[in-house]
Amino acid sequence: MSAFDIQTRTLISRAQLNRPLARRVYWVLLVLTILVFTLVFLFPLYWVFSSGLKSASEVLQSPPTLVPHSLSFHNYSTAWSDFNLGKYILNTTYYAAGALVLQLVFDVAAAYALSKLRPVLGNVVLGMMLATLMIPATVLVIPNYLTAINIPVLHLSLINSPVAIWMPAVANGFNIFLLKRFFDSIPEELLAAAAIDGAGPVRALWSIVLPMSRPILGVVSIFGTVAVWKDVLWPLLVLTDPTKSTVNTGLLNLTGDGIPENILMASLAIASLPTIVFFLIFQRSIMSGLTAGGVKG
């Protein structure tokens, strides 16, 4: 069997697909699977956006309607103007951007050191980082909160400070592992040639490693941004000032104010729109970055 046959082999062989009945069954199952998965993932989004176009009574009626009887676009303008969503989205963007910059600086430095500088006990340090991924995030909430309200030695409080959002997002074992895995695939000969030309480790990182690592840097950027954007519990604990709330905590505080359901749905749709647009723009970077450091066997 040739190497080409091995690479192109699928669950169903080419000979089976040449049979008319097998081909029809294959395509029917494939189309049904795609439709089911599309419906499962996209229907919640459709429900939120369409509910924002309904009247308050239509949102609450039973059985629910899949298509709004009348399109009330003013629900979105009301949600935007009355609930200060612009301020919340701007706050969240600021927190996410700061966390992203700090995460890239520190995680890239850590991954580069573990991959190319290879310090003593580097594998032990990496193993301990990966071991933290086994700990549920909720277990770390109380220790992180106690640290935020009174930093040891410095005795400073980070409550209502953006640093309280940035610090937990900086050290991410999973992102460090992804970066190290990619850096491992960069040939050592390139760094050796740079060293012969007089480039130190920092210069090699800046001039050689980072330009070659754009795909994985894009993936880490997406993960870091979305993690901060979608978080609810931690901002709810450390951002007690309503003017500094994120979009999620701001909407959470609105749920008990007797807001009509259609306006609340419109607010949720507006809040989810930035991440949807962000994903659609950078979706190619996800797969290209996750597979760029792979080794073909």
Coordinates of C-alpha atoms in Angstrom, one line a residue:
M1 CA 0.0 0.0 0.0
S2 CA 1.4 3.4 -1.0
A3 CA 1.9 6.3 1.4
F4 CA -0.8 8.2 -0.6
D5 CA -3.4 5.6 0.1
I6 CA -2.6 5.7 3.8
Q7 CA -2.9 9.5 4.0
T8 CA -6.2 9.6 2.1
R9 CA -7.9 6.7 4.0
T10 CA -11.1 7.6 5.8
L11 CA -13.7 5.6 7.8
I12 CA -15.3 4.6 4.5
S13 CA -13.1 3.3 1.8
R14 CA -13.2 4.6 -1.8
A15 CA -14.5 1.3 -3.1
Q16 CA -17.5 1.4 -0.7
L17 CA -18.3 5.0 -1.8
N18 CA -18.4 3.9 -5.4
R19 CA -21.5 1.8 -4.6
P20 CA -24.6 3.9 -5.3
L21 CA -26.5 2.8 -2.1
A22 CA -23.5 3.4 0.1
R23 CA -22.9 6.8 -1.4
R24 CA -26.4 7.9 -0.8
V25 CA -26.4 6.6 2.8
Y26 CA -23.1 8.4 3.4
W27 CA -24.3 11.7 2.1
V28 CA -27.6 11.5 3.9
L29 CA -25.8 10.8 7.2
L30 CA -23.3 13.5 6.6
V31 CA -25.9 16.1 5.9
L32 CA -28.0 15.1 8.9
T33 CA -25.0 15.2 11.2
I34 CA -24.0 18.7 10.0
L35 CA -27.6 20.0 10.3
V36 CA -28.0 18.6 13.9
F37 CA -24.7 20.0 15.1
T38 CA -25.5 23.3 13.4
L39 CA -28.9 23.5 15.1
V40 CA -27.5 22.6 18.5
F41 CA -24.8 25.3 18.4
L42 CA -26.6 28.1 16.6
F43 CA -30.2 27.8 17.9
P44 CA -29.4 29.4 21.3
L45 CA -27.9 32.4 19.5
Y46 CA -30.9 32.6 17.2
W47 CA -33.2 32.4 20.2
V48 CA -31.5 35.2 22.0
F49 CA -31.4 37.5 19.0
S50 CA -34.9 36.8 17.9
S51 CA -36.3 37.2 21.5
G52 CA -34.8 40.7 21.5
L53 CA -37.1 41.5 18.5
K54 CA -40.3 40.3 20.2
S55 CA -42.7 42.1 22.5
A56 CA -42.5 41.3 26.3
S57 CA -45.7 39.3 26.2
E58 CA -44.6 37.2 23.2
V59 CA -41.3 36.3 24.9
L60 CA -43.2 34.9 27.9
Q61 CA -46.0 33.2 26.1
S62 CA -46.4 29.4 26.0
P63 CA -45.9 27.7 23.7
P64 CA -43.0 30.0 22.5
T65 CA -42.8 31.3 19.0
L66 CA -39.8 30.6 16.8
V67 CA -40.4 33.6 14.6
P68 CA -41.4 37.0 16.1
H69 CA -44.9 38.1 15.1
S70 CA -43.6 41.7 14.8
L71 CA -40.1 43.0 14.7
S72 CA -39.4 45.5 17.4
F73 CA -35.9 46.8 16.6
H74 CA -36.3 49.6 19.2
N75 CA -35.7 47.0 21.9
Y76 CA -32.0 47.0 21.0
S77 CA -31.8 50.8 21.0
T78 CA -33.6 50.9 24.4
A79 CA -31.2 48.3 25.8
W80 CA -28.2 50.2 24.6
S81 CA -29.2 53.6 25.8
D82 CA -30.9 52.8 29.1
F83 CA -28.5 50.2 30.5
N84 CA -25.1 51.8 29.8
L85 CA -24.0 48.8 27.7
G86 CA -21.4 50.9 25.9
K87 CA -19.7 51.7 29.1
Y88 CA -19.7 48.0 30.2
I89 CA -18.3 46.8 26.8
L90 CA -15.6 49.5 27.0
N91 CA -14.6 48.4 30.5
T92 CA -14.5 44.7 29.4
T93 CA -12.4 45.6 26.3
Y94 CA -9.9 47.4 28.6
Y95 CA -9.6 44.5 31.0
A96 CA -9.3 42.0 28.2
A97 CA -6.7 44.1 26.3
G98 CA -4.6 44.6 29.4
A99 CA -4.7 40.9 30.4
L100 CA -3.8 39.9 26.8
V101 CA -0.7 42.1 26.7
L102 CA 0.6 40.9 30.1
Q103 CA -0.3 37.3 29.3
L104 CA 1.7 37.4 26.0
V105 CA 4.7 39.0 27.7
F106 CA 5.0 36.6 30.6
D107 CA 3.7 33.5 28.9
V108 CA 6.0 33.9 25.9
A109 CA 9.0 34.5 28.2
A110 CA 8.2 31.4 30.3
A111 CA 7.6 29.2 27.2
Y112 CA 10.8 30.4 25.5
A113 CA 12.9 29.8 28.6
L114 CA 11.5 26.3 29.0
S115 CA 11.8 25.4 25.3
K116 CA 15.1 27.0 24.2
L117 CA 17.0 28.1 27.3
R118 CA 16.3 24.9 29.2
P119 CA 16.9 25.9 32.8
V120 CA 17.6 23.4 35.6
L121 CA 14.5 21.5 36.6
G122 CA 12.6 23.1 33.7
N123 CA 10.6 19.9 33.1
V124 CA 9.6 19.8 36.8
V125 CA 8.4 23.4 36.6
L126 CA 6.5 22.6 33.4
G127 CA 4.9 19.6 35.0
M128 CA 3.8 21.6 38.0
M129 CA 2.3 24.2 35.7
L130 CA 0.3 21.5 33.8
A131 CA -0.7 20.0 37.2
T132 CA -2.5 23.2 38.0
L133 CA -4.9 22.5 35.0
M134 CA -6.2 19.6 37.1
I135 CA -7.4 21.9 39.8
P136 CA -11.0 23.3 39.4
A137 CA -11.0 27.0 38.9
T138 CA -13.6 27.5 41.7
V139 CA -11.1 26.0 44.2
L140 CA -8.7 28.9 43.6
V141 CA -11.3 31.6 43.9
I142 CA -11.0 32.1 47.7
P143 CA -7.1 32.0 47.8
N144 CA -7.0 34.5 44.9
Y145 CA -9.6 36.7 46.5
L146 CA -7.7 36.8 49.8
T147 CA -4.6 37.7 47.9
A148 CA -6.4 40.5 46.0
I149 CA -7.8 42.2 49.1
N150 CA -4.4 42.1 50.9
I151 CA -1.3 41.4 48.9
P152 CA 1.3 39.7 51.1
V153 CA 4.3 41.9 52.1
L154 CA 3.0 44.9 50.2
H155 CA -0.3 45.0 52.1
L156 CA -2.2 46.5 49.1
S157 CA -5.8 46.0 48.0
L158 CA -6.6 45.4 44.4
I159 CA -10.3 45.6 44.8
N160 CA -11.9 47.7 42.0
S161 CA -8.5 47.8 40.2
P162 CA -7.9 46.4 36.7
V163 CA -4.8 44.6 38.1
A164 CA -7.2 42.3 40.0
I165 CA -8.5 41.1 36.6
W166 CA -5.1 41.0 35.0
M167 CA -3.1 39.1 37.5
P168 CA -5.1 35.7 37.5
A169 CA -5.1 35.8 33.7
V170 CA -1.3 36.3 33.3
A171 CA 0.0 32.9 34.4
N172 CA -1.8 30.3 32.3
G173 CA -0.3 26.9 32.2
F174 CA -2.2 25.8 29.1
N175 CA -1.1 28.7 27.1
I176 CA 2.5 28.3 28.2
F177 CA 2.3 24.6 27.1
L178 CA 0.9 25.6 23.7
L179 CA 3.7 28.2 23.2
K180 CA 6.4 25.8 24.4
R181 CA 5.1 23.1 22.1
F182 CA 5.3 25.5 19.1
F183 CA 8.8 26.8 20.1
D184 CA 10.0 23.2 20.3
S185 CA 9.3 22.8 16.6
I186 CA 11.5 25.8 15.6
P187 CA 14.8 24.4 14.4
E188 CA 17.8 24.8 16.7
E189 CA 20.0 25.6 13.7
L190 CA 18.3 29.0 13.2
L191 CA 19.0 30.0 16.8
A192 CA 22.6 28.6 16.5
A193 CA 23.1 30.7 13.3
A194 CA 21.8 33.8 15.2
A195 CA 24.1 33.1 18.1
I196 CA 27.1 32.9 15.6
D197 CA 26.0 36.3 14.3
G198 CA 26.1 37.7 17.8
A199 CA 22.4 37.7 18.7
G200 CA 21.6 37.0 22.3
P201 CA 18.6 35.0 23.6
V202 CA 16.4 38.2 23.7
R203 CA 17.4 39.2 20.2
A204 CA 16.8 35.7 18.9
L205 CA 13.4 35.7 20.5
W206 CA 12.4 39.0 19.0
S207 CA 13.9 38.6 15.5
I208 CA 13.4 34.9 14.9
V209 CA 11.1 33.1 17.2
L210 CA 8.2 35.6 17.5
P211 CA 7.9 36.3 13.7
M212 CA 7.7 32.5 13.1
S213 CA 5.1 32.1 15.9
R214 CA 2.3 34.3 14.7
P215 CA -0.2 31.4 14.3
I216 CA 0.2 30.2 17.9
L217 CA 0.3 33.8 19.2
G218 CA -3.0 34.4 17.5
V219 CA -4.5 31.3 19.3
V220 CA -3.2 32.4 22.7
S221 CA -4.6 35.9 22.0
I222 CA -8.0 34.5 21.2
F223 CA -8.1 32.2 24.3
G224 CA -6.9 35.0 26.6
T225 CA -9.3 37.6 25.3
V226 CA -12.4 35.3 25.4
A227 CA -11.5 34.0 28.9
V228 CA -11.5 37.5 30.4
W229 CA -14.6 38.5 28.4
K230 CA -16.8 35.7 29.4
D231 CA -15.8 35.5 33.1
V232 CA -18.5 36.4 35.6
L233 CA -17.5 35.2 39.1
W234 CA -14.1 36.8 39.5
P235 CA -15.2 40.3 38.2
L236 CA -18.2 40.1 40.4
L237 CA -16.0 39.6 43.5
V238 CA -13.3 42.2 42.8
L239 CA -15.2 44.9 41.0
T240 CA -17.7 46.2 43.5
D241 CA -17.9 49.6 41.9
P242 CA -20.8 49.6 39.4
T243 CA -19.0 52.0 37.1
K244 CA -16.1 49.6 36.7
S245 CA -18.3 46.5 36.0
T246 CA -17.7 44.2 33.0
V247 CA -20.5 43.6 30.6
N248 CA -21.4 40.2 32.2
T249 CA -21.6 41.5 35.8
G250 CA -23.4 44.6 34.6
L251 CA -26.1 42.5 33.0
L252 CA -26.2 40.2 36.0
N253 CA -27.0 43.2 38.2
L254 CA -29.9 44.1 35.9
T255 CA -31.7 40.8 36.2
G256 CA -33.4 41.7 39.4
D257 CA -34.6 45.2 38.5
G258 CA -37.9 44.2 36.8
I259 CA -36.6 44.7 33.3
P260 CA -38.9 43.4 30.6
E261 CA -37.8 40.1 29.2
N262 CA -37.5 41.3 25.6
I263 CA -35.2 44.2 26.6
L264 CA -33.1 41.8 28.7
M265 CA -32.8 39.5 25.7
A266 CA -31.7 42.4 23.5
S267 CA -29.1 43.3 26.1
L268 CA -27.7 39.8 26.1
A269 CA -27.6 39.7 22.3
I270 CA -25.6 43.0 22.2
A271 CA -23.2 41.7 24.9
S272 CA -22.5 38.5 22.9
L273 CA -22.0 40.3 19.6
P274 CA -18.4 41.4 20.2
T275 CA -17.1 37.9 20.9
I276 CA -19.0 36.5 17.9
V277 CA -17.4 39.1 15.6
F278 CA -14.0 38.5 17.2
F279 CA -14.3 34.8 16.5
L280 CA -15.5 35.2 12.9
I281 CA -12.5 37.4 12.2
F282 CA -9.8 35.2 13.8
Q283 CA -11.4 31.7 13.4
R284 CA -8.7 30.6 10.9
S285 CA -6.0 31.3 13.5
I286 CA -7.4 28.7 15.9
M287 CA -6.8 25.6 13.8
S288 CA -3.7 26.9 12.1
G289 CA -2.1 27.7 15.4
L290 CA -3.1 24.5 17.2
T291 CA -1.7 22.3 14.3
A292 CA 1.3 24.5 13.3
G293 CA 3.6 22.9 16.0
G294 CA 2.6 19.4 15.2
V295 CA 5.1 16.8 14.0
K296 CA 4.1 14.6 11.1
G297 CA 4.9 11.0 11.5

